[in-house]
Amino acid sequence: MKIVVLTGAGISAESGVPTFRDADGLWEGHRVEDVATPEAYDAQPLAVHRFYDARRAALGDVHPNPAHVALARLEDALGDDLFVVTQNIDDLHERAGSKRVLHMHGELLSAVCRSCRQRSEWTEDLGDFPPCPRCGLTDLRPDVVWFGEIPYEMDRIHDALDAADLFVSIGTSGAVYPAAGFVMHAAATGARTLELNLQPSEGTSFFDESRHGPAGVLVPAWVGGLLG
């Protein structure tokens, strides 16, 4: 059985990572338009760098929770038959032991050069405008997919959805496209669909089955049932 799992902010929220956008429309006290668009970066690159530098530094204060660990356990059992796509830019899946994770919205621990377009692993601040390790120009930006930009590896994601027997959405709002449309794509190609979410998402009605509660409880229970 081939399984595609989509994870969103809800799975990392239980580790203490703030969700992308709070109910008041702010992301950690900032307007999304001020920190998550190419226009914001062009207007105030230092302010945007400082925001992501702080998010990167804060990763050391959070740790994987039982939901992350359970997905790593499932990968150990299924290998290439499990494909995890995450909307999250943290590294909690990897720290839990997952090795096959596609970060469709980029990663905090990566930088991309606007000149040569190469991506580089990155753990330090970008606010002092360091040179690109590849081309030497001081044109690095956070390797994060902002509003108005195309997520990474959409063709690979669509191919996986085409081949999936089961699609599972964990901790997502069902409001952010294109990820919100994955359930409909998977269903159209014959996959069974399951939602594991703290509360009904905007797309709950599209799923064959929905289970609501904390990811740290639901995901280990689902994985345990699957593996027997």
Short mmCIF file of C-alpha atoms in Angstrom, two decimals:
data_model
loop_
_atom_site.label_atom_id
_atom_site.label_comp_id
_atom_site.label_asym_id
_atom_site.label_seq_id
_atom_site.Cartn_x
_atom_site.Cartn_y
_atom_site.Cartn_z
CA MET A 1 0.00 0.00 0.00
CA LYS A 2 1.36 3.37 -1.02
CA ILE A 3 0.63 6.18 1.45
CA VAL A 4 1.01 9.94 0.98
CA VAL A 5 0.96 11.96 4.20
CA LEU A 6 0.57 15.73 4.25
CA THR A 7 1.53 17.50 7.47
CA GLY A 8 0.80 21.09 8.42
CA ALA A 9 1.31 23.53 11.24
CA GLY A 10 -0.90 21.55 13.63
CA ILE A 11 1.59 18.70 13.99
CA SER A 12 4.39 21.04 15.04
CA ALA A 13 2.17 23.27 17.19
CA GLU A 14 2.16 20.49 19.79
CA SER A 15 5.96 20.84 19.98
CA GLY A 16 5.63 24.57 20.67
CA VAL A 17 6.14 25.86 17.13
CA PRO A 18 3.70 28.73 16.53
CA THR A 19 1.19 28.10 13.76
CA PHE A 20 1.72 30.03 10.56
CA ARG A 21 -1.17 32.41 11.06
CA ASP A 22 -3.07 33.04 14.26
CA ALA A 23 -6.78 33.81 14.45
CA ASP A 24 -6.00 37.54 14.42
CA GLY A 25 -4.22 37.18 11.08
CA LEU A 26 -0.76 37.73 12.53
CA TRP A 27 2.25 35.43 12.44
CA GLU A 28 4.08 35.75 15.74
CA GLY A 29 2.97 39.38 15.97
CA HIS A 30 3.79 40.29 12.37
CA ARG A 31 1.53 40.90 9.42
CA VAL A 32 2.06 38.10 6.92
CA GLU A 33 2.42 40.75 4.20
CA ASP A 34 5.45 42.14 6.05
CA VAL A 35 7.43 38.91 6.38
CA ALA A 36 6.15 36.36 3.87
CA THR A 37 6.06 37.96 0.42
CA PRO A 38 8.77 38.76 -2.13
CA GLU A 39 7.60 42.38 -2.03
CA ALA A 40 8.25 42.56 1.72
CA TYR A 41 11.78 41.27 1.19
CA ASP A 42 12.46 43.77 -1.59
CA ALA A 43 11.22 46.61 0.61
CA GLN A 44 12.82 45.61 3.92
CA PRO A 45 15.32 42.76 3.50
CA LEU A 46 16.97 43.30 6.89
CA ALA A 47 13.65 43.19 8.74
CA VAL A 48 12.67 39.98 6.95
CA HIS A 49 16.07 38.41 7.64
CA ARG A 50 15.80 39.27 11.33
CA PHE A 51 12.38 37.63 11.50
CA TYR A 52 13.58 34.34 9.98
CA ASP A 53 16.89 34.46 11.87
CA ALA A 54 14.86 34.49 15.09
CA ARG A 55 12.68 31.59 13.88
CA ARG A 56 15.80 29.61 12.94
CA ALA A 57 17.39 30.22 16.33
CA ALA A 58 14.18 29.16 18.10
CA LEU A 59 14.35 25.67 16.56
CA GLY A 60 16.75 24.70 19.32
CA ASP A 61 14.00 25.19 21.89
CA VAL A 62 11.50 22.76 20.34
CA HIS A 63 11.57 19.02 19.95
CA PRO A 64 9.70 16.33 17.98
CA ASN A 65 6.50 15.08 19.56
CA PRO A 66 4.89 11.60 19.43
CA ALA A 67 3.24 12.38 16.07
CA HIS A 68 6.60 13.05 14.41
CA VAL A 69 8.07 9.94 16.01
CA ALA A 70 5.16 7.79 14.85
CA LEU A 71 5.60 8.90 11.23
CA ALA A 72 9.31 8.05 11.43
CA ARG A 73 8.32 4.61 12.73
CA LEU A 74 5.94 4.20 9.81
CA GLU A 75 8.73 5.11 7.39
CA ASP A 76 10.95 2.47 8.96
CA ALA A 77 8.25 -0.09 8.20
CA LEU A 78 7.12 1.04 4.75
CA GLY A 79 10.23 2.57 3.22
CA ASP A 80 9.55 4.12 -0.18
CA ASP A 81 5.85 3.25 0.07
CA LEU A 82 5.46 6.20 2.45
CA PHE A 83 5.82 9.71 1.05
CA VAL A 84 5.65 12.58 3.58
CA VAL A 85 4.99 16.06 2.25
CA THR A 86 5.11 18.85 4.81
CA GLN A 87 4.02 22.46 4.67
CA ASN A 88 6.23 23.13 7.70
CA ILE A 89 9.61 24.80 7.47
CA ASP A 90 10.97 23.33 10.73
CA ASP A 91 13.14 20.21 10.94
CA LEU A 92 11.12 18.22 13.46
CA HIS A 93 10.33 15.36 11.06
CA GLU A 94 14.01 14.86 10.38
CA ARG A 95 14.96 15.06 14.04
CA ALA A 96 12.35 12.41 14.81
CA GLY A 97 14.09 10.10 12.34
CA SER A 98 12.24 10.61 9.05
CA LYS A 99 14.54 10.62 6.03
CA ARG A 100 12.08 10.91 3.12
CA VAL A 101 10.42 14.29 3.69
CA LEU A 102 9.58 16.86 1.03
CA HIS A 103 9.34 20.41 2.37
CA MET A 104 7.01 21.97 -0.19
CA HIS A 105 7.27 25.42 1.44
CA GLY A 106 11.02 25.36 1.96
CA GLU A 107 13.13 25.05 5.10
CA LEU A 108 14.42 27.35 7.83
CA LEU A 109 17.74 25.49 7.79
CA SER A 110 18.36 26.40 4.17
CA ALA A 111 19.13 29.54 2.19
CA VAL A 112 18.64 30.21 -1.50
CA CYS A 113 20.66 32.62 -3.62
CA ARG A 114 18.61 35.01 -5.73
CA SER A 115 21.51 35.31 -8.18
CA CYS A 116 22.52 31.70 -8.89
CA ARG A 117 19.29 30.08 -7.54
CA GLN A 118 21.27 27.44 -5.66
CA ARG A 119 20.03 26.19 -2.30
CA SER A 120 22.48 25.71 0.58
CA GLU A 121 22.15 24.23 4.05
CA TRP A 122 22.18 27.12 6.50
CA THR A 123 22.23 27.36 10.30
CA GLU A 124 23.57 30.88 10.89
CA ASP A 125 21.96 34.31 10.62
CA LEU A 126 21.34 35.85 7.21
CA GLY A 127 20.84 39.36 8.55
CA ASP A 128 24.50 40.28 8.07
CA PHE A 129 24.16 39.43 4.35
CA PRO A 130 26.82 36.69 4.08
CA PRO A 131 28.10 35.56 0.67
CA CYS A 132 26.53 32.65 -1.18
CA PRO A 133 28.66 29.49 -0.74
CA ARG A 134 28.13 28.69 -4.42
CA CYS A 135 28.65 31.97 -6.32
CA GLY A 136 30.05 34.33 -3.67
CA LEU A 137 27.46 37.07 -4.15
CA THR A 138 25.68 38.56 -1.12
CA ASP A 139 22.23 37.71 -2.40
CA LEU A 140 21.01 34.99 -0.04
CA ARG A 141 17.41 34.95 1.21
CA PRO A 142 15.47 32.53 3.41
CA ASP A 143 14.67 29.34 1.51
CA VAL A 144 10.99 29.74 2.29
CA VAL A 145 8.17 29.72 -0.26
CA TRP A 146 6.34 33.00 0.23
CA PHE A 147 2.87 34.00 -0.86
CA GLY A 148 2.82 34.42 -4.62
CA GLU A 149 5.56 31.82 -5.16
CA ILE A 150 5.24 28.23 -6.39
CA PRO A 151 5.87 25.46 -3.83
CA TYR A 152 8.73 23.05 -4.42
CA GLU A 153 8.47 19.82 -6.46
CA MET A 154 4.78 19.99 -7.33
CA ASP A 155 5.24 17.51 -10.19
CA ARG A 156 6.73 14.97 -7.80
CA ILE A 157 3.87 15.51 -5.35
CA HIS A 158 1.24 15.06 -8.05
CA ASP A 159 2.93 11.85 -9.23
CA ALA A 160 2.83 10.49 -5.69
CA LEU A 161 -0.85 11.40 -5.31
CA ASP A 162 -1.61 9.66 -8.61
CA ALA A 163 -0.09 6.43 -7.27
CA ALA A 164 -1.41 6.63 -3.70
CA ASP A 165 -3.72 4.05 -2.16
CA LEU A 166 -4.20 6.22 0.94
CA PHE A 167 -3.87 9.97 1.49
CA VAL A 168 -3.64 11.26 5.06
CA SER A 169 -3.75 14.92 6.08
CA ILE A 170 -2.38 15.74 9.54
CA GLY A 171 -2.66 19.09 11.29
CA THR A 172 -3.67 21.20 8.31
CA SER A 173 -6.22 24.00 8.03
CA GLY A 174 -7.45 22.99 4.57
CA ALA A 175 -7.29 26.66 3.62
CA VAL A 176 -3.91 27.08 1.91
CA TYR A 177 -3.63 25.98 -1.70
CA PRO A 178 -2.29 24.05 -3.50
CA ALA A 179 -1.98 21.71 -0.48
CA ALA A 180 -5.67 22.07 0.35
CA GLY A 181 -6.47 20.49 -3.02
CA PHE A 182 -4.40 17.34 -2.47
CA VAL A 183 -7.33 15.45 -0.93
CA MET A 184 -9.45 16.02 -4.04
CA HIS A 185 -6.56 15.01 -6.31
CA ALA A 186 -6.01 11.80 -4.36
CA ALA A 187 -9.71 10.94 -4.26
CA ALA A 188 -10.05 11.50 -7.99
CA THR A 189 -7.38 8.88 -8.67
CA GLY A 190 -9.02 6.31 -6.37
CA ALA A 191 -7.18 6.74 -3.08
CA ARG A 192 -8.90 6.46 0.28
CA THR A 193 -8.59 9.70 2.28
CA LEU A 194 -8.20 10.31 6.01
CA GLU A 195 -8.00 13.51 8.04
CA LEU A 196 -6.27 13.62 11.44
CA ASN A 197 -6.75 17.10 12.84
CA LEU A 198 -7.34 18.88 16.13
CA GLN A 199 -10.69 20.10 14.80
CA PRO A 200 -12.57 19.89 11.50
CA SER A 201 -10.63 21.67 8.77
CA GLU A 202 -12.09 23.71 5.95
CA GLY A 203 -11.81 20.58 3.80
CA THR A 204 -13.14 17.97 6.21
CA SER A 205 -16.12 17.19 3.99
CA PHE A 206 -13.79 16.00 1.20
CA PHE A 207 -12.32 13.15 3.29
CA ASP A 208 -13.66 9.61 3.49
CA GLU A 209 -12.91 9.62 7.23
CA SER A 210 -11.98 12.28 9.77
CA ARG A 211 -10.64 11.84 13.29
CA HIS A 212 -10.33 14.88 15.50
CA GLY A 213 -8.04 15.39 18.47
CA PRO A 214 -4.36 16.10 19.26
CA ALA A 215 -1.89 14.87 16.62
CA GLY A 216 0.29 13.46 19.39
CA VAL A 217 -2.55 11.07 20.25
CA LEU A 218 -4.19 10.43 16.88
CA VAL A 219 -1.10 9.80 14.76
CA PRO A 220 0.54 7.16 17.02
CA ALA A 221 -2.84 5.41 17.31
CA TRP A 222 -3.32 5.41 13.54
CA VAL A 223 0.22 4.17 12.89
CA GLY A 224 -0.14 1.51 15.57
CA GLY A 225 -3.38 0.27 14.00
CA LEU A 226 -1.83 0.23 10.55
CA LEU A 227 1.23 -1.74 11.60
CA GLY A 228 -0.70 -4.04 13.93
#
